[in-house]
Amino acid sequence: EPIEKAKRLAAFAAVDKFVGKDCKIIGIGSGSTVPYVVERIQSQGAEVNKDRIFLPTGFQSKELIIQAGLNLGDVDQHVRLDVTIDGADEVDSDLNAIKGGGACQLREKVLAEAADTWVMVADYRKNGTVLGENWTQGIPIEVAPFAYAKVMYDLSRLGSPIKSDPSVSGGKILTLRMGKAKAGPVVSDNGNFIVDAPFPREMMKDPKGLLTKIKLMTGVVEVGLFCGLAKAAYFGNEDGSVTARW
Ligand code: DER
């Protein structure tokens, strides 16, 4: 299936390039692409992996590490990592990214900033130019449950539409992310809610500026905009090639 193959291609290329024998403390992201990252690291063999520690970015990530028989570590013990590899929901031409489709962006950003090298891996759908063009559901924002309505009000005042607006691609609106197999809102690994906030294209052209404004809203825990953090991004393509950007 072309998308899964593309994820695998990107993951393998990134591991081969950035997870060398000297890498001892490794962060593992979240989502459906990182299992291929773990698969490739595992294939490097028990000899090299026995001396490594792997830090998770959430419940799913932790289970991946445990099931692969890799050594599980904690960011309490390792405040600096050699490398973290993670997925992305969309990447723009400057390697800024929307993340948080899986509601893991708080721990992901902690391990992204704590790593000497942070690399994104994704399939071709994520390879974009301006954020919000392909990923139209909005910027995932983790918020304290107490403050979610207040933060949604602040976001609407900032420009996130509360009714369909032609200047916002996909026509999506500001939404509290609800569970599918769970009544009520999605709850993150940190016990918080997720608000998905689309913004007009003009605002998405300045993700750093938008990140700063949103992060300063009281009640916001973390914003799914990763700006100026990535050393490189690898995209698997439909034709079996890999595009690396840096
Ligand atoms: O939630 C996240 O930021 C994840 O990294 C995720 O969005 C990437 O998703 P995918 O690898 O399943 O496409």
PDB file of N, CA and C in Angstrom, residues 78-171:
ATOM      1  N   HIS A  78      17.717  11.575  31.432  1.00  0.00           N
ATOM      2  CA  HIS A  78      18.527  11.963  30.257  1.00  0.00           C
ATOM      3  C   HIS A  78      17.952  13.243  29.668  1.00  0.00           C
ATOM      4  N   VAL A  79      18.422  14.374  30.169  1.00  0.00           N
ATOM      5  CA  VAL A  79      17.843  15.640  29.698  1.00  0.00           C
ATOM      6  C   VAL A  79      18.396  16.048  28.340  1.00  0.00           C
ATOM      7  N   ARG A  80      19.447  15.327  27.887  1.00  0.00           N
ATOM      8  CA  ARG A  80      19.937  15.559  26.524  1.00  0.00           C
ATOM      9  C   ARG A  80      19.937  14.217  25.791  1.00  0.00           C
ATOM     10  N   LEU A  81      19.498  14.251  24.546  1.00  0.00           N
ATOM     11  CA  LEU A  81      19.484  13.048  23.724  1.00  0.00           C
ATOM     12  C   LEU A  81      20.399  13.271  22.521  1.00  0.00           C
ATOM     13  N   ASP A  82      20.915  12.149  21.982  1.00  0.00           N
ATOM     14  CA  ASP A  82      21.723  12.284  20.761  1.00  0.00           C
ATOM     15  C   ASP A  82      20.825  12.595  19.570  1.00  0.00           C
ATOM     16  N   VAL A  83      19.710  11.855  19.485  1.00  0.00           N
ATOM     17  CA  VAL A  83      18.825  12.045  18.325  1.00  0.00           C
ATOM     18  C   VAL A  83      17.397  11.641  18.693  1.00  0.00           C
ATOM     19  N   THR A  84      16.447  12.383  18.158  1.00  0.00           N
ATOM     20  CA  THR A  84      15.027  12.012  18.256  1.00  0.00           C
ATOM     21  C   THR A  84      14.456  11.992  16.845  1.00  0.00           C
ATOM     22  N   ILE A  85      13.725  10.937  16.535  1.00  0.00           N
ATOM     23  CA  ILE A  85      13.060  10.845  15.228  1.00  0.00           C
ATOM     24  C   ILE A  85      11.566  10.760  15.462  1.00  0.00           C
ATOM     25  N   ASP A  86      10.793  11.574  14.715  1.00  0.00           N
ATOM     26  CA  ASP A  86       9.366  11.672  14.947  1.00  0.00           C
ATOM     27  C   ASP A  86       8.629  11.910  13.641  1.00  0.00           C
ATOM     28  N   GLY A  87       7.321  11.718  13.690  1.00  0.00           N
ATOM     29  CA  GLY A  87       6.502  11.947  12.504  1.00  0.00           C
ATOM     30  C   GLY A  87       6.064  13.407  12.423  1.00  0.00           C
ATOM     31  N   ALA A  88       5.228  13.702  11.459  1.00  0.00           N
ATOM     32  CA  ALA A  88       4.703  15.061  11.318  1.00  0.00           C
ATOM     33  C   ALA A  88       3.375  15.000  10.568  1.00  0.00           C
ATOM     34  N   ASP A  89       2.542  16.003  10.816  1.00  0.00           N
ATOM     35  CA  ASP A  89       1.275  16.045  10.081  1.00  0.00           C
ATOM     36  C   ASP A  89       1.404  16.844   8.797  1.00  0.00           C
ATOM     37  N   GLU A  90       2.300  17.856   8.807  1.00  0.00           N
ATOM     38  CA  GLU A  90       2.584  18.618   7.597  1.00  0.00           C
ATOM     39  C   GLU A  90       3.875  19.395   7.831  1.00  0.00           C
ATOM     40  N   VAL A  91       4.674  19.537   6.791  1.00  0.00           N
ATOM     41  CA  VAL A  91       5.966  20.242   6.886  1.00  0.00           C
ATOM     42  C   VAL A  91       6.009  21.325   5.817  1.00  0.00           C
ATOM     43  N   ASP A  92       6.389  22.535   6.214  1.00  0.00           N
ATOM     44  CA  ASP A  92       6.415  23.613   5.214  1.00  0.00           C
ATOM     45  C   ASP A  92       7.803  23.750   4.592  1.00  0.00           C
ATOM     46  N   SER A  93       7.957  24.747   3.728  1.00  0.00           N
ATOM     47  CA  SER A  93       9.219  24.856   2.968  1.00  0.00           C
ATOM     48  C   SER A  93      10.402  25.220   3.859  1.00  0.00           C
ATOM     49  N   ASP A  94      10.124  25.711   5.084  1.00  0.00           N
ATOM     50  CA  ASP A  94      11.234  26.034   5.995  1.00  0.00           C
ATOM     51  C   ASP A  94      11.422  24.972   7.077  1.00  0.00           C
ATOM     52  N   LEU A  95      10.839  23.801   6.871  1.00  0.00           N
ATOM     53  CA  LEU A  95      10.904  22.690   7.837  1.00  0.00           C
ATOM     54  C   LEU A  95      10.182  22.981   9.144  1.00  0.00           C
ATOM     55  N   ASN A  96       9.265  23.955   9.123  1.00  0.00           N
ATOM     56  CA  ASN A  96       8.347  24.069  10.263  1.00  0.00           C
ATOM     57  C   ASN A  96       7.276  22.993  10.093  1.00  0.00           C
ATOM     58  N   ALA A  97       6.693  22.528  11.206  1.00  0.00           N
ATOM     59  CA  ALA A  97       5.741  21.420  11.085  1.00  0.00           C
ATOM     60  C   ALA A  97       4.518  21.635  11.956  1.00  0.00           C
ATOM     61  N   ILE A  98       3.400  21.096  11.449  1.00  0.00           N
ATOM     62  CA  ILE A  98       2.236  20.893  12.300  1.00  0.00           C
ATOM     63  C   ILE A  98       2.370  19.491  12.870  1.00  0.00           C
ATOM     64  N   LYS A  99       2.263  19.371  14.192  1.00  0.00           N
ATOM     65  CA  LYS A  99       2.260  18.057  14.842  1.00  0.00           C
ATOM     66  C   LYS A  99       1.157  18.041  15.877  1.00  0.00           C
ATOM     67  N   GLY A 100       0.775  16.796  16.288  1.00  0.00           N
ATOM     68  CA  GLY A 100      -0.273  16.705  17.290  1.00  0.00           C
ATOM     69  C   GLY A 100      -1.507  15.992  16.789  1.00  0.00           C
ATOM     70  N   GLY A 101      -1.390  15.457  15.538  1.00  0.00           N
ATOM     71  CA  GLY A 101      -2.499  14.655  15.023  1.00  0.00           C
ATOM     72  C   GLY A 101      -2.816  13.499  15.969  1.00  0.00           C
ATOM     73  N   GLY A 102      -1.739  13.040  16.645  1.00  0.00           N
ATOM     74  CA  GLY A 102      -1.906  11.951  17.613  1.00  0.00           C
ATOM     75  C   GLY A 102      -1.985  12.440  19.046  1.00  0.00           C
ATOM     76  N   ALA A 103      -2.093  13.745  19.224  1.00  0.00           N
ATOM     77  CA  ALA A 103      -2.282  14.353  20.559  1.00  0.00           C
ATOM     78  C   ALA A 103      -1.080  14.142  21.483  1.00  0.00           C
ATOM     79  N   CYS A 104       0.112  14.015  20.873  1.00  0.00           N
ATOM     80  CA  CYS A 104       1.313  13.750  21.683  1.00  0.00           C
ATOM     81  C   CYS A 104       2.311  14.898  21.664  1.00  0.00           C
ATOM     82  N   GLN A 105       1.878  16.080  21.227  1.00  0.00           N
ATOM     83  CA  GLN A 105       2.876  17.091  20.901  1.00  0.00           C
ATOM     84  C   GLN A 105       3.639  17.650  22.100  1.00  0.00           C
ATOM     85  N   LEU A 106       3.116  17.538  23.325  1.00  0.00           N
ATOM     86  CA  LEU A 106       3.869  18.075  24.459  1.00  0.00           C
ATOM     87  C   LEU A 106       5.156  17.282  24.669  1.00  0.00           C
ATOM     88  N   ARG A 107       5.020  15.979  24.850  1.00  0.00           N
ATOM     89  CA  ARG A 107       6.219  15.167  25.092  1.00  0.00           C
ATOM     90  C   ARG A 107       7.106  15.119  23.846  1.00  0.00           C
ATOM     91  N   GLU A 108       6.473  15.177  22.677  1.00  0.00           N
ATOM     92  CA  GLU A 108       7.256  15.186  21.436  1.00  0.00           C
ATOM     93  C   GLU A 108       8.132  16.420  21.373  1.00  0.00           C
ATOM     94  N   LYS A 109       7.598  17.583  21.758  1.00  0.00           N
ATOM     95  CA  LYS A 109       8.396  18.807  21.656  1.00  0.00           C
ATOM     96  C   LYS A 109       9.480  18.813  22.732  1.00  0.00           C
ATOM     97  N   VAL A 110       9.198  18.234  23.899  1.00  0.00           N
ATOM     98  CA  VAL A 110      10.233  18.132  24.943  1.00  0.00           C
ATOM     99  C   VAL A 110      11.421  17.343  24.400  1.00  0.00           C
ATOM    100  N   LEU A 111      11.129  16.199  23.772  1.00  0.00           N
ATOM    101  CA  LEU A 111      12.234  15.366  23.263  1.00  0.00           C
ATOM    102  C   LEU A 111      12.818  15.905  21.963  1.00  0.00           C
ATOM    103  N   ALA A 112      12.071  16.733  21.281  1.00  0.00           N
ATOM    104  CA  ALA A 112      12.641  17.383  20.083  1.00  0.00           C
ATOM    105  C   ALA A 112      13.671  18.419  20.511  1.00  0.00           C
ATOM    106  N   GLU A 113      13.321  19.213  21.518  1.00  0.00           N
ATOM    107  CA  GLU A 113      14.229  20.278  21.974  1.00  0.00           C
ATOM    108  C   GLU A 113      15.417  19.695  22.738  1.00  0.00           C
ATOM    109  N   ALA A 114      15.222  18.553  23.374  1.00  0.00           N
ATOM    110  CA  ALA A 114      16.298  17.957  24.191  1.00  0.00           C
ATOM    111  C   ALA A 114      17.310  17.197  23.334  1.00  0.00           C
ATOM    112  N   ALA A 115      17.013  17.045  22.057  1.00  0.00           N
ATOM    113  CA  ALA A 115      17.899  16.245  21.189  1.00  0.00           C
ATOM    114  C   ALA A 115      18.894  17.135  20.444  1.00  0.00           C
ATOM    115  N   ASP A 116      20.128  16.636  20.314  1.00  0.00           N
ATOM    116  CA  ASP A 116      21.114  17.365  19.503  1.00  0.00           C
ATOM    117  C   ASP A 116      20.667  17.380  18.047  1.00  0.00           C
ATOM    118  N   THR A 117      20.012  16.287  17.650  1.00  0.00           N
ATOM    119  CA  THR A 117      19.506  16.182  16.274  1.00  0.00           C
ATOM    120  C   THR A 117      18.050  15.748  16.303  1.00  0.00           C
ATOM    121  N   TRP A 118      17.183  16.508  15.649  1.00  0.00           N
ATOM    122  CA  TRP A 118      15.769  16.129  15.574  1.00  0.00           C
ATOM    123  C   TRP A 118      15.387  15.991  14.112  1.00  0.00           C
ATOM    124  N   VAL A 119      14.846  14.853  13.742  1.00  0.00           N
ATOM    125  CA  VAL A 119      14.543  14.542  12.338  1.00  0.00           C
ATOM    126  C   VAL A 119      13.083  14.089  12.212  1.00  0.00           C
ATOM    127  N   MET A 120      12.421  14.580  11.179  1.00  0.00           N
ATOM    128  CA  MET A 120      11.042  14.158  10.920  1.00  0.00           C
ATOM    129  C   MET A 120      11.005  13.146   9.789  1.00  0.00           C
ATOM    130  N   VAL A 121      10.088  12.192   9.892  1.00  0.00           N
ATOM    131  CA  VAL A 121       9.889  11.183   8.842  1.00  0.00           C
ATOM    132  C   VAL A 121       8.402  11.117   8.509  1.00  0.00           C
ATOM    133  N   ALA A 122       8.094  11.074   7.223  1.00  0.00           N
ATOM    134  CA  ALA A 122       6.686  11.111   6.821  1.00  0.00           C
ATOM    135  C   ALA A 122       6.505  10.610   5.401  1.00  0.00           C
ATOM    136  N   ASP A 123       5.264  10.323   5.056  1.00  0.00           N
ATOM    137  CA  ASP A 123       4.963  10.008   3.664  1.00  0.00           C
ATOM    138  C   ASP A 123       4.697  11.303   2.901  1.00  0.00           C
ATOM    139  N   TYR A 124       4.600  11.162   1.592  1.00  0.00           N
ATOM    140  CA  TYR A 124       4.541  12.288   0.663  1.00  0.00           C
ATOM    141  C   TYR A 124       3.374  13.256   0.941  1.00  0.00           C
ATOM    142  N   ARG A 125       2.332  12.781   1.654  1.00  0.00           N
ATOM    143  CA  ARG A 125       1.190  13.685   1.893  1.00  0.00           C
ATOM    144  C   ARG A 125       1.579  14.848   2.792  1.00  0.00           C
ATOM    145  N   LYS A 126       2.660  14.657   3.561  1.00  0.00           N
ATOM    146  CA  LYS A 126       3.043  15.669   4.541  1.00  0.00           C
ATOM    147  C   LYS A 126       4.013  16.706   3.989  1.00  0.00           C
ATOM    148  N   ASN A 127       4.516  16.444   2.791  1.00  0.00           N
ATOM    149  CA  ASN A 127       5.563  17.309   2.219  1.00  0.00           C
ATOM    150  C   ASN A 127       4.927  18.549   1.598  1.00  0.00           C
ATOM    151  N   GLY A 128       4.867  19.646   2.367  1.00  0.00           N
ATOM    152  CA  GLY A 128       4.125  20.827   1.912  1.00  0.00           C
ATOM    153  C   GLY A 128       4.982  22.064   1.772  1.00  0.00           C
ATOM    154  N   THR A 129       4.302  23.187   1.515  1.00  0.00           N
ATOM    155  CA  THR A 129       5.007  24.470   1.405  1.00  0.00           C
ATOM    156  C   THR A 129       4.502  25.461   2.455  1.00  0.00           C
ATOM    157  N   VAL A 130       3.183  25.656   2.516  1.00  0.00           N
ATOM    158  CA  VAL A 130       2.607  26.500   3.575  1.00  0.00           C
ATOM    159  C   VAL A 130       1.750  25.605   4.469  1.00  0.00           C
ATOM    160  N   LEU A 131       1.953  25.674   5.767  1.00  0.00           N
ATOM    161  CA  LEU A 131       1.200  24.820   6.689  1.00  0.00           C
ATOM    162  C   LEU A 131      -0.302  25.087   6.565  1.00  0.00           C
ATOM    163  N   GLY A 132      -1.064  24.018   6.633  1.00  0.00           N
ATOM    164  CA  GLY A 132      -2.525  24.151   6.580  1.00  0.00           C
ATOM    165  C   GLY A 132      -3.096  23.826   5.215  1.00  0.00           C
ATOM    166  N   GLU A 133      -2.213  23.674   4.224  1.00  0.00           N
ATOM    167  CA  GLU A 133      -2.714  23.379   2.867  1.00  0.00           C
ATOM    168  C   GLU A 133      -3.212  21.942   2.774  1.00  0.00           C
ATOM    169  N   ASN A 134      -2.407  20.994   3.295  1.00  0.00           N
ATOM    170  CA  ASN A 134      -2.844  19.592   3.257  1.00  0.00           C
ATOM    171  C   ASN A 134      -3.507  19.184   4.571  1.00  0.00           C
ATOM    172  N   TRP A 135      -2.914  19.613   5.666  1.00  0.00           N
ATOM    173  CA  TRP A 135      -3.465  19.272   6.982  1.00  0.00           C
ATOM    174  C   TRP A 135      -4.470  20.370   7.345  1.00  0.00           C
ATOM    175  N   THR A 136      -5.741  20.131   7.037  1.00  0.00           N
ATOM    176  CA  THR A 136      -6.724  21.232   7.136  1.00  0.00           C
ATOM    177  C   THR A 136      -7.492  21.238   8.451  1.00  0.00           C
ATOM    178  N   GLN A 137      -7.272  20.228   9.314  1.00  0.00           N
ATOM    179  CA  GLN A 137      -8.112  20.188  10.520  1.00  0.00           C
ATOM    180  C   GLN A 137      -7.704  21.215  11.565  1.00  0.00           C
ATOM    181  N   GLY A 138      -6.536  21.827  11.378  1.00  0.00           N
ATOM    182  CA  GLY A 138      -6.165  22.894  12.302  1.00  0.00           C
ATOM    183  C   GLY A 138      -4.930  22.553  13.105  1.00  0.00           C
ATOM    184  N   ILE A 139      -4.425  23.545  13.842  1.00  0.00           N
ATOM    185  CA  ILE A 139      -3.258  23.347  14.695  1.00  0.00           C
ATOM    186  C   ILE A 139      -3.729  22.635  15.960  1.00  0.00           C
ATOM    187  N   PRO A 140      -3.166  21.453  16.262  1.00  0.00           N
ATOM    188  CA  PRO A 140      -3.534  20.783  17.519  1.00  0.00           C
ATOM    189  C   PRO A 140      -2.946  21.527  18.714  1.00  0.00           C
ATOM    190  N   ILE A 141      -3.788  21.900  19.654  1.00  0.00           N
ATOM    191  CA  ILE A 141      -3.319  22.665  20.820  1.00  0.00           C
ATOM    192  C   ILE A 141      -3.746  21.926  22.085  1.00  0.00           C
ATOM    193  N   GLU A 142      -2.779  21.563  22.928  1.00  0.00           N
ATOM    194  CA  GLU A 142      -3.111  20.875  24.180  1.00  0.00           C
ATOM    195  C   GLU A 142      -3.464  21.941  25.216  1.00  0.00           C
ATOM    196  N   VAL A 143      -4.634  21.792  25.830  1.00  0.00           N
ATOM    197  CA  VAL A 143      -5.103  22.804  26.781  1.00  0.00           C
ATOM    198  C   VAL A 143      -5.530  22.159  28.099  1.00  0.00           C
ATOM    199  N   ALA A 144      -5.385  22.915  29.184  1.00  0.00           N
ATOM    200  CA  ALA A 144      -5.859  22.441  30.484  1.00  0.00           C
ATOM    201  C   ALA A 144      -7.389  22.371  30.437  1.00  0.00           C
ATOM    202  N   PRO A 145      -7.976  21.235  30.835  1.00  0.00           N
ATOM    203  CA  PRO A 145      -9.440  21.091  30.738  1.00  0.00           C
ATOM    204  C   PRO A 145     -10.209  22.257  31.353  1.00  0.00           C
ATOM    205  N   PHE A 146      -9.718  22.772  32.465  1.00  0.00           N
ATOM    206  CA  PHE A 146     -10.391  23.885  33.145  1.00  0.00           C
ATOM    207  C   PHE A 146     -10.560  25.085  32.222  1.00  0.00           C
ATOM    208  N   ALA A 147      -9.587  25.246  31.301  1.00  0.00           N
ATOM    209  CA  ALA A 147      -9.500  26.496  30.529  1.00  0.00           C
ATOM    210  C   ALA A 147      -9.938  26.344  29.080  1.00  0.00           C
ATOM    211  N   TYR A 148     -10.452  25.155  28.683  1.00  0.00           N
ATOM    212  CA  TYR A 148     -10.620  24.928  27.244  1.00  0.00           C
ATOM    213  C   TYR A 148     -11.570  25.935  26.602  1.00  0.00           C
ATOM    214  N   ALA A 149     -12.660  26.280  27.272  1.00  0.00           N
ATOM    215  CA  ALA A 149     -13.623  27.191  26.639  1.00  0.00           C
ATOM    216  C   ALA A 149     -13.020  28.602  26.514  1.00  0.00           C
ATOM    217  N   LYS A 150     -12.299  28.999  27.523  1.00  0.00           N
ATOM    218  CA  LYS A 150     -11.649  30.318  27.501  1.00  0.00           C
ATOM    219  C   LYS A 150     -10.598  30.377  26.399  1.00  0.00           C
ATOM    220  N   VAL A 151      -9.816  29.308  26.266  1.00  0.00           N
ATOM    221  CA  VAL A 151      -8.785  29.274  25.215  1.00  0.00           C
ATOM    222  C   VAL A 151      -9.440  29.264  23.833  1.00  0.00           C
ATOM    223  N   MET A 152     -10.555  28.544  23.684  1.00  0.00           N
ATOM    224  CA  MET A 152     -11.244  28.537  22.378  1.00  0.00           C
ATOM    225  C   MET A 152     -11.760  29.933  22.045  1.00  0.00           C
ATOM    226  N   TYR A 153     -12.217  30.648  23.053  1.00  0.00           N
ATOM    227  CA  TYR A 153     -12.654  32.034  22.820  1.00  0.00           C
ATOM    228  C   TYR A 153     -11.469  32.884  22.354  1.00  0.00           C
ATOM    229  N   ASP A 154     -10.324  32.738  23.065  1.00  0.00           N
ATOM    230  CA  ASP A 154      -9.123  33.499  22.687  1.00  0.00           C
ATOM    231  C   ASP A 154      -8.696  33.159  21.251  1.00  0.00           C
ATOM    232  N   LEU A 155      -8.763  31.868  20.901  1.00  0.00           N
ATOM    233  CA  LEU A 155      -8.344  31.454  19.557  1.00  0.00           C
ATOM    234  C   LEU A 155      -9.285  32.015  18.485  1.00  0.00           C
ATOM    235  N   SER A 156     -10.580  32.071  18.809  1.00  0.00           N
ATOM    236  CA  SER A 156     -11.525  32.634  17.828  1.00  0.00           C
ATOM    237  C   SER A 156     -11.243  34.126  17.658  1.00  0.00           C
ATOM    238  N   ARG A 157     -10.902  34.796  18.731  1.00  0.00           N
ATOM    239  CA  ARG A 157     -10.575  36.235  18.658  1.00  0.00           C
ATOM    240  C   ARG A 157      -9.295  36.449  17.847  1.00  0.00           C
ATOM    241  N   LEU A 158      -8.382  35.451  17.916  1.00  0.00           N
ATOM    242  CA  LEU A 158      -7.116  35.569  17.172  1.00  0.00           C
ATOM    243  C   LEU A 158      -7.338  35.350  15.675  1.00  0.00           C
ATOM    244  N   GLY A 159      -8.448  34.639  15.327  1.00  0.00           N
ATOM    245  CA  GLY A 159      -8.736  34.458  13.911  1.00  0.00           C
ATOM    246  C   GLY A 159      -9.104  33.051  13.495  1.00  0.00           C
ATOM    247  N   SER A 160      -9.235  32.136  14.461  1.00  0.00           N
ATOM    248  CA  SER A 160      -9.645  30.781  14.089  1.00  0.00           C
ATOM    249  C   SER A 160     -11.166  30.770  13.914  1.00  0.00           C
ATOM    250  N   PRO A 161     -11.642  30.322  12.749  1.00  0.00           N
ATOM    251  CA  PRO A 161     -13.079  30.461  12.448  1.00  0.00           C
ATOM    252  C   PRO A 161     -13.967  29.544  13.284  1.00  0.00           C
ATOM    253  N   ILE A 162     -15.104  30.115  13.728  1.00  0.00           N
ATOM    254  CA  ILE A 162     -16.083  29.272  14.447  1.00  0.00           C
ATOM    255  C   ILE A 162     -17.237  28.907  13.518  1.00  0.00           C
ATOM    256  N   LYS A 163     -17.179  29.445  12.266  1.00  0.00           N
ATOM    257  CA  LYS A 163     -18.073  28.908  11.241  1.00  0.00           C
ATOM    258  C   LYS A 163     -17.293  28.936   9.930  1.00  0.00           C
ATOM    259  N   SER A 164     -17.679  28.019   9.007  1.00  0.00           N
ATOM    260  CA  SER A 164     -16.900  27.807   7.795  1.00  0.00           C
ATOM    261  C   SER A 164     -16.557  29.118   7.108  1.00  0.00           C
ATOM    262  N   ASP A 165     -15.288  29.263   6.727  1.00  0.00           N
ATOM    263  CA  ASP A 165     -14.795  30.527   6.182  1.00  0.00           C
ATOM    264  C   ASP A 165     -13.953  30.201   4.936  1.00  0.00           C
ATOM    265  N   PRO A 166     -14.291  30.796   3.800  1.00  0.00           N
ATOM    266  CA  PRO A 166     -13.585  30.434   2.561  1.00  0.00           C
ATOM    267  C   PRO A 166     -12.068  30.692   2.602  1.00  0.00           C
ATOM    268  N   SER A 167     -11.641  31.586   3.499  1.00  0.00           N
ATOM    269  CA  SER A 167     -10.186  31.874   3.529  1.00  0.00           C
ATOM    270  C   SER A 167      -9.427  30.797   4.306  1.00  0.00           C
ATOM    271  N   VAL A 168     -10.157  29.838   4.866  1.00  0.00           N
ATOM    272  CA  VAL A 168      -9.493  28.769   5.626  1.00  0.00           C
ATOM    273  C   VAL A 168      -9.673  27.466   4.860  1.00  0.00           C
ATOM    274  N   SER A 169      -8.535  26.906   4.375  1.00  0.00           N
ATOM    275  CA  SER A 169      -8.634  25.740   3.485  1.00  0.00           C
ATOM    276  C   SER A 169      -9.342  24.589   4.186  1.00  0.00           C
ATOM    277  N   GLY A 170     -10.142  23.859   3.426  1.00  0.00           N
ATOM    278  CA  GLY A 170     -10.842  22.703   3.980  1.00  0.00           C
ATOM    279  C   GLY A 170     -12.113  23.081   4.718  1.00  0.00           C
ATOM    280  N   GLY A 171     -12.299  24.397   4.941  1.00  0.00           N
ATOM    281  CA  GLY A 171     -13.554  24.843   5.558  1.00  0.00           C
ATOM    282  C   GLY A 171     -13.761  24.347   6.972  1.00  0.00           C
TER     283      GLY A 171
END
